[in-house]
Short mmCIF file of C-alpha atoms (C1' of nucleotides) in Angstrom, two decimals:
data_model
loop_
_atom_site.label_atom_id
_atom_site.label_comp_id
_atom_site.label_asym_id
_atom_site.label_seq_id
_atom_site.Cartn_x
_atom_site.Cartn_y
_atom_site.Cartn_z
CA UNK A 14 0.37 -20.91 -20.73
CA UNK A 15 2.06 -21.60 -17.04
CA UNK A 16 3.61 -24.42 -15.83
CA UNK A 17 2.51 -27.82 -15.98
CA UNK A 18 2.29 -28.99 -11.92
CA UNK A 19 3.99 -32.02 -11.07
CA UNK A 20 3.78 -34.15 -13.93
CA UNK A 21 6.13 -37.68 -13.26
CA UNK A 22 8.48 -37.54 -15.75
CA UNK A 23 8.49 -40.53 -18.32
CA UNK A 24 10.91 -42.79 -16.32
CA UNK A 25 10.01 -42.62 -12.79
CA UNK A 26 7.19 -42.08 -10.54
CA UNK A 27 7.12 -38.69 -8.45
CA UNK A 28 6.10 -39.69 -5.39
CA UNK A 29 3.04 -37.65 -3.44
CA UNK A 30 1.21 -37.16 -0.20
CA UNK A 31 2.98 -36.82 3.13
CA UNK A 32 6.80 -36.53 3.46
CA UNK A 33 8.56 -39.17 5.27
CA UNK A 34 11.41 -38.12 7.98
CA UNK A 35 13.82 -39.89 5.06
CA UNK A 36 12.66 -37.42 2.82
CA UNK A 37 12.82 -33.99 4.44
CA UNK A 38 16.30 -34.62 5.67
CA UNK A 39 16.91 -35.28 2.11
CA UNK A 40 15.80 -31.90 1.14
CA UNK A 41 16.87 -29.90 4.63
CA UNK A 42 20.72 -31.25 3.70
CA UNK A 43 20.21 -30.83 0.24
CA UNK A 44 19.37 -26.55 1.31
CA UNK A 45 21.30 -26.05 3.49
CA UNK A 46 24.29 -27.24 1.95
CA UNK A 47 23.57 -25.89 -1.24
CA UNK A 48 20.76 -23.20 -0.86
CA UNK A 49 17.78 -23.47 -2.85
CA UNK A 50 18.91 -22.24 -6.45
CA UNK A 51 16.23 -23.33 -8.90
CA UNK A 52 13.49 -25.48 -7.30
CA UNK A 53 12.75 -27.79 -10.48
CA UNK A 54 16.26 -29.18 -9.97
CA UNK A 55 16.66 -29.65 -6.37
CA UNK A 56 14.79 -33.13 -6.25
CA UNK A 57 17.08 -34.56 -8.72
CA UNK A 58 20.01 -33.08 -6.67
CA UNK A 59 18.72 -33.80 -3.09
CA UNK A 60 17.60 -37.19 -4.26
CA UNK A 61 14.30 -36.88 -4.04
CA UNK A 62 11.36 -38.35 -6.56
CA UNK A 63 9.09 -35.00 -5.86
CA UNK A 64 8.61 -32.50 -8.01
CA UNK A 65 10.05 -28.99 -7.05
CA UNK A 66 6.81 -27.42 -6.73
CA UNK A 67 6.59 -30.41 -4.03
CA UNK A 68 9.99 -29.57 -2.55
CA UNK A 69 10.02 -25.66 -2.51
CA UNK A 70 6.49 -25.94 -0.58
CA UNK A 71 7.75 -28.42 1.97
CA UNK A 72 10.42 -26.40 2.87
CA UNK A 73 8.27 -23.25 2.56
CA UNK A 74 5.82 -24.28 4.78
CA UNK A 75 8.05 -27.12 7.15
CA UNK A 76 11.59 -27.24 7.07
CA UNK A 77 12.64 -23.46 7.33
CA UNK A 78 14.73 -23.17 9.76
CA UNK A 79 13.11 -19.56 10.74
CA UNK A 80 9.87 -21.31 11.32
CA UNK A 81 7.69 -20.01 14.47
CA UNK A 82 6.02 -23.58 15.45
CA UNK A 83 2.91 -23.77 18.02
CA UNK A 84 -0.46 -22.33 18.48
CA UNK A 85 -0.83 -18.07 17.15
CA UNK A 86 -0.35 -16.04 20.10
CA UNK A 87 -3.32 -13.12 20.75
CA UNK A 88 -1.58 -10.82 18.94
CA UNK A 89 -0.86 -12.27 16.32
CA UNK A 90 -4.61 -13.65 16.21
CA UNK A 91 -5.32 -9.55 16.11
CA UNK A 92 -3.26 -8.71 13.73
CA UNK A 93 -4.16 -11.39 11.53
CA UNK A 94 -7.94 -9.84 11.94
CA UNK A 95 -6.96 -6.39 11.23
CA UNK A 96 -4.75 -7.57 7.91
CA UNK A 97 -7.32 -9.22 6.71
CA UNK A 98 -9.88 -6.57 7.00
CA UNK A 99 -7.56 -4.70 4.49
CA UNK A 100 -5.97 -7.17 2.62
CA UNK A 101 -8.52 -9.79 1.90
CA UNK A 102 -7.20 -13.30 1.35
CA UNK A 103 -3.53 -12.54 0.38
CA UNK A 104 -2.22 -14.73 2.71
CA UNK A 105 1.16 -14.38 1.44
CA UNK A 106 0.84 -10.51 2.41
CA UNK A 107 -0.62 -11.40 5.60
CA UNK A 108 2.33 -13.45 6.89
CA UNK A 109 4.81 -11.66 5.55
CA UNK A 110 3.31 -9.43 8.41
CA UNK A 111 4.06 -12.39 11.29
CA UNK A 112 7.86 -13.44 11.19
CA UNK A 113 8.04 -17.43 11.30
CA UNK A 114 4.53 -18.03 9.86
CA UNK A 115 3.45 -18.79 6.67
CA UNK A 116 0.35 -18.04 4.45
CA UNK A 117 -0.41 -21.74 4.40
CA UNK A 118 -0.41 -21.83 8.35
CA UNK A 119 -2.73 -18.52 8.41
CA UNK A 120 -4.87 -19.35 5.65
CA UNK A 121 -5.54 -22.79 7.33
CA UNK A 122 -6.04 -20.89 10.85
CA UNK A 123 -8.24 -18.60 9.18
CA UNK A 124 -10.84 -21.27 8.17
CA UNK A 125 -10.94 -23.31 10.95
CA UNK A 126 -11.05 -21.04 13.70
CA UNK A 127 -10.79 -17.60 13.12
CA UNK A 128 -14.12 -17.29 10.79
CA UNK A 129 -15.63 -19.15 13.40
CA UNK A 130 -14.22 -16.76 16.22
CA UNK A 131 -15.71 -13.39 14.18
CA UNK A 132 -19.43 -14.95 13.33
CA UNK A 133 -19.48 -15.73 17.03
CA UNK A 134 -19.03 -11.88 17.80
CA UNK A 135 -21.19 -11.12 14.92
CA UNK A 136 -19.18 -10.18 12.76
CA UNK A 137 -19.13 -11.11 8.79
CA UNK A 138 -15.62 -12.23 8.24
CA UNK A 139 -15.75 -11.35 4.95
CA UNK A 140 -16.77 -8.00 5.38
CA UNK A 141 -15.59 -7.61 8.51
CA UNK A 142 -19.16 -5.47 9.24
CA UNK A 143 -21.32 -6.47 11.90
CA UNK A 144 -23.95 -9.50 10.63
CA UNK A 145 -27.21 -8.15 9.50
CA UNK A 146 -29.89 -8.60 12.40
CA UNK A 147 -27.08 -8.86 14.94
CA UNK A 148 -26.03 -5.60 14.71
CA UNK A 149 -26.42 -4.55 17.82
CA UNK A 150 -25.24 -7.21 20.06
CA UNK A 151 -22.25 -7.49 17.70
CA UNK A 152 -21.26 -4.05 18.33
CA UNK A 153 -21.65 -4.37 21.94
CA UNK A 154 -18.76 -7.42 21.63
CA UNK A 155 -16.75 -6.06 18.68
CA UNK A 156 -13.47 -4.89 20.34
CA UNK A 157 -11.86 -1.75 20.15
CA UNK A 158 -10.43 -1.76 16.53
CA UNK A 159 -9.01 1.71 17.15
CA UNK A 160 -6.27 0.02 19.26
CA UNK A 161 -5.09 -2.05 16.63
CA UNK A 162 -5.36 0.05 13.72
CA UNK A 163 -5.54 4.02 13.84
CA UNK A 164 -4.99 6.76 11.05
CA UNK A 165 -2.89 9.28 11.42
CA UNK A 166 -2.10 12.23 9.31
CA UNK A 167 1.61 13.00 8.93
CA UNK A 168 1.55 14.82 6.21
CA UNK A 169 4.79 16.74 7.12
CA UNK A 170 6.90 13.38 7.19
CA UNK A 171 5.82 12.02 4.61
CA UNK A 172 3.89 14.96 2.14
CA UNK A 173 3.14 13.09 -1.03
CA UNK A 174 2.00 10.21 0.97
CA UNK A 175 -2.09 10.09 2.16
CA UNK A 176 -2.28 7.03 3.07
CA UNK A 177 -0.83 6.28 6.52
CA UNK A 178 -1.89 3.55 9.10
CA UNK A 179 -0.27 2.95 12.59
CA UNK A 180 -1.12 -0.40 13.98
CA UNK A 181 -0.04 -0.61 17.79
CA UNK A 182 0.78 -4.19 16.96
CA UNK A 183 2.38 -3.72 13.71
CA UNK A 184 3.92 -0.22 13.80
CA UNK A 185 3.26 2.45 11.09
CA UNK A 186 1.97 1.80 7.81
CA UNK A 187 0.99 2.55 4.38
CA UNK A 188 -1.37 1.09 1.73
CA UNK A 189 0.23 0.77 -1.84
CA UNK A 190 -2.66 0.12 -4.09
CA UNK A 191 -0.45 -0.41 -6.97
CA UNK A 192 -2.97 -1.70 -9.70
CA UNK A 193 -5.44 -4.00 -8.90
CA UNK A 194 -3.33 -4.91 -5.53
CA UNK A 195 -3.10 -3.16 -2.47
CA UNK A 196 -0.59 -3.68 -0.33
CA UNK A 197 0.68 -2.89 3.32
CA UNK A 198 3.85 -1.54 3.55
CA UNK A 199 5.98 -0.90 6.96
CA UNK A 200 7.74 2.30 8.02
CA UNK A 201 10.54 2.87 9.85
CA UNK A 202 14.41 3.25 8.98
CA UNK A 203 14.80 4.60 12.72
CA UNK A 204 18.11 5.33 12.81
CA UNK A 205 19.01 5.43 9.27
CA UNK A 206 19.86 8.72 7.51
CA UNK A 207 17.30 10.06 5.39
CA UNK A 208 16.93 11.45 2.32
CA UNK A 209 14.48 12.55 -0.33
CA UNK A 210 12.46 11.52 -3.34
CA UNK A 211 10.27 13.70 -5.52
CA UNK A 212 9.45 11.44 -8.43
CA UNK A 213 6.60 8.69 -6.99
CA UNK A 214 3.15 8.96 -6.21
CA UNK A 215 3.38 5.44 -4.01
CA UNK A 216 5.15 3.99 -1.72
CA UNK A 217 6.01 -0.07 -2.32
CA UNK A 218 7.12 -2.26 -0.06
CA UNK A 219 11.05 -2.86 0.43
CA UNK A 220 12.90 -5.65 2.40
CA UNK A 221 13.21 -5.53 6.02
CA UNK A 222 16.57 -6.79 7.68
CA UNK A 223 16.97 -6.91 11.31
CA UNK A 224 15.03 -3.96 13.16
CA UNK A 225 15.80 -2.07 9.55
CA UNK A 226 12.60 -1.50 7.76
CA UNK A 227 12.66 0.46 4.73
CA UNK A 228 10.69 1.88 2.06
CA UNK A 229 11.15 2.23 -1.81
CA UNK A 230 9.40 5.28 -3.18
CA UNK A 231 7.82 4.08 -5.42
CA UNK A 232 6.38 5.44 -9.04
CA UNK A 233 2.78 4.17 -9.44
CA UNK A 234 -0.20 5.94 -10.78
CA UNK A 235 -2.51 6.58 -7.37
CA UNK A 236 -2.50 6.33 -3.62
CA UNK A 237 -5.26 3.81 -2.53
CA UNK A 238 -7.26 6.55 -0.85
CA UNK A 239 -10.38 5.37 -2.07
CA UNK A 240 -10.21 1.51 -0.68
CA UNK A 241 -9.21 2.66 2.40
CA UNK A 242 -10.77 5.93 3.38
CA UNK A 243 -13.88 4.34 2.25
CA UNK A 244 -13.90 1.24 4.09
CA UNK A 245 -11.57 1.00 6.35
CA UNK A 246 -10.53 3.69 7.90
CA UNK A 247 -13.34 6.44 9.11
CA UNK A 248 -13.80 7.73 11.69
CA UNK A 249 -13.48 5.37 14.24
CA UNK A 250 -9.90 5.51 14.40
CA UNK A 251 -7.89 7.83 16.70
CA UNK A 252 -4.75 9.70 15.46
CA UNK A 253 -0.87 8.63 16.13
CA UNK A 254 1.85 10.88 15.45
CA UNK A 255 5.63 9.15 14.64
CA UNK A 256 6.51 10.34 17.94
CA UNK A 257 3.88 7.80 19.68
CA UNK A 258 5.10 5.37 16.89
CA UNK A 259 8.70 5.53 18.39
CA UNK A 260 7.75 5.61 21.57
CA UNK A 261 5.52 2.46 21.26
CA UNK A 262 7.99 0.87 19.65
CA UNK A 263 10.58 1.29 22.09
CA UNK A 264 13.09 3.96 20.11
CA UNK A 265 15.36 6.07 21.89
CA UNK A 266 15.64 9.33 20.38
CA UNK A 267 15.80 10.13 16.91
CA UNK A 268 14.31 7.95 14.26
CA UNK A 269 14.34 8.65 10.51
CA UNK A 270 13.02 7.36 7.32
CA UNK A 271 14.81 6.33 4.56
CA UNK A 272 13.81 6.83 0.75
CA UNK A 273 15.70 4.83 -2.23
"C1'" DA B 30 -17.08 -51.04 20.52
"C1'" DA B 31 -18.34 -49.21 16.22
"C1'" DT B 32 -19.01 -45.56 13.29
"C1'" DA B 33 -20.37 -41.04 12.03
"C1'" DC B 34 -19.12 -36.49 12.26
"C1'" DC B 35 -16.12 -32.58 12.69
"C1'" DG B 36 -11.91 -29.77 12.94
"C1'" DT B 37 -7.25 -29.25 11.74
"C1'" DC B 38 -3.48 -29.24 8.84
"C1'" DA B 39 -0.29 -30.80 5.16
"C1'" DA B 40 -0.13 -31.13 0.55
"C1'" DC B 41 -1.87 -30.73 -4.05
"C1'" DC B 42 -3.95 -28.30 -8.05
"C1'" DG B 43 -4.64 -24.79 -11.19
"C1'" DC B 44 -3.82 -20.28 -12.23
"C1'" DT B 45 -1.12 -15.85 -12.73
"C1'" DG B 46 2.56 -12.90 -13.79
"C1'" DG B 47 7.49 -12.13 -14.53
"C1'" DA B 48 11.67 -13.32 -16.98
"C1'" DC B 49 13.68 -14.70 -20.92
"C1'" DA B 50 14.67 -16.64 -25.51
"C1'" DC C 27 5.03 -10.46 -30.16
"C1'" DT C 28 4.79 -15.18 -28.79
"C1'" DG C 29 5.82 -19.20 -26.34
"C1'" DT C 30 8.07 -21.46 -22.50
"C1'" DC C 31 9.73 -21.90 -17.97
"C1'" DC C 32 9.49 -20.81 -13.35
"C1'" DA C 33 8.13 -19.11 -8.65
"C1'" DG C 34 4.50 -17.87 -6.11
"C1'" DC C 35 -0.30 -17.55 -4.76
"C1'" DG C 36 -4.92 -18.91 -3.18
"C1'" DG C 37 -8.44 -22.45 -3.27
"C1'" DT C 38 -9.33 -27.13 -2.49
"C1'" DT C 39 -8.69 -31.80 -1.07
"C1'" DG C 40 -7.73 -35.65 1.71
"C1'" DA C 41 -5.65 -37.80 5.74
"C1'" DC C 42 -5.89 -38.06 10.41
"C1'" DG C 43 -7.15 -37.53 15.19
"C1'" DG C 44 -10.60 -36.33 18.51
"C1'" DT C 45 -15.36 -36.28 19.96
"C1'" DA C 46 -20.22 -37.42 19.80
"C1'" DT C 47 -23.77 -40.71 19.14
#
DNA sequence: AATACCGTCAACCGCTGGACA
DNA sequence: CTGTCCAGCGGTTGACGGTAT
């Protein structure tokens, strides 16, 4: 089963390692004018002897146009903390959090400074839980999570929904623990007319276009109150109503949410 | 000056799950 | 149901540059 990874075919030689300049104008041409389509065929049609796996990464991680470039600011360092402590290593979830960045470029800044940056402050970066033996001097220097990630209870705009996290960085969210995976998922369609589901238990994640974030209501077995109420979220965090949310956020009056 | 060591980052590898025949 | 193809993901590797010895 899956995919065999770059394997040369027969005649010629895929080429490997770094890109040269020749190369990724080859392929940023080749998308631009064409878009990306199916990945396994845009060497042959950009000229290129990589494989597509090769391509689609180089572009992933490189050649986007949309790419952020340069060092992570402090917030972004934060937030990249705080999504880890609920995510884990799904990097790919992580950056879809920080517009411009990709899981490669937060995965890599992960291990070679961030784990570095928590041990210092004692603080397991696996478990995000102070180090054993250094507890005390690591809660003295662990900063105040409780501006970065709060829980509030909203049960009146969203009433099938438990699970509700504002970040001050991030805005408001909710955990889908759809199966095995839980997943953060943005709220907002301020502005947007609203309307109503009854069927789902969960909410799952939806695109977000411009300032436009919206939500698909989603119909999943459980809400993942047991991940995060258990080890996330206690008491340390202090409340946020939508109101705050907007306000942080810079809305002018009314803001809505929309269900589809 | 030489080289050993370390940190960073781009790229690769192997695996998974979805789509489809 | 099974096999194949594909995109996507996370772990790992290797090249490279900077610093220490």
């Amino acid at each position: 089963m899956g995919h065999q990874s770059c394997i040369a075919a027969p005649k010629q030689k895929l080429r490997k390692g770094l890109w040269s300049p020749e190369e990724d104008e080859k392929l940023y041409n080749h998308i631009i004018r064409y878009g990306v389509g199916c990945w396994s065929s845009v060497p042959k049609l950009a000229g290129l002897q990589r494989c597509g796996k090769s391509c689609r990464l180089r572009w992933i991680n490189y050649l986007r146009p949309d790419l952020k470039r340069g060092s992570f600011s402090q917030q972004e360092e934060d937030l990249i903390i705080s999504l880890h402590e609920i995510l884990g290593n799904r990097w790919s979830q992580i950056a879809s959090q920080l517009p411009g960045r990709t899981d490669n470029e937060i995965k890599n800044f992960w291990n070679s400074s961030l784990k570095k940056k928590l041990r210092q402050r004692g603080i397991d970066p696996t478990t995000h839980k102070p180090i054993a033996g250094d507890a005390t001097e690591s809660q003295e220097e662990k900063p105040d999570i409780s501006t970065i990630i709060s829980s509030p209870v909203d049960q009146q705009v969203f009433p099938n929904f438990e699970q509700q996290y504002f970040t001050a960085s991030m805005g408001f969210y909710g955990v889908n623990n759809n199966s095995s995976r839980s997943e953060l998922c943005e709220y907002g369609g301020y502005g947007e007319s609203s309307s109503n589901s009854t069927g789902g238990s969960n909410w799952n994640c939806s695109s977000v276009s411009g300032n436009h974030e919206v939500l698909n209501w989603d119909s999943v077995t459980h809400i993942g109150n047991t991940i995060l109420e258990e080890e996330h979220f206690e008491p340390k965090f202090a409340a946020h109503s939508w109101q705050e949310h907007a306000e942080i956020r810079g809305f002018d009056g009314d803001f809505d949410v929309e269900f589809f």
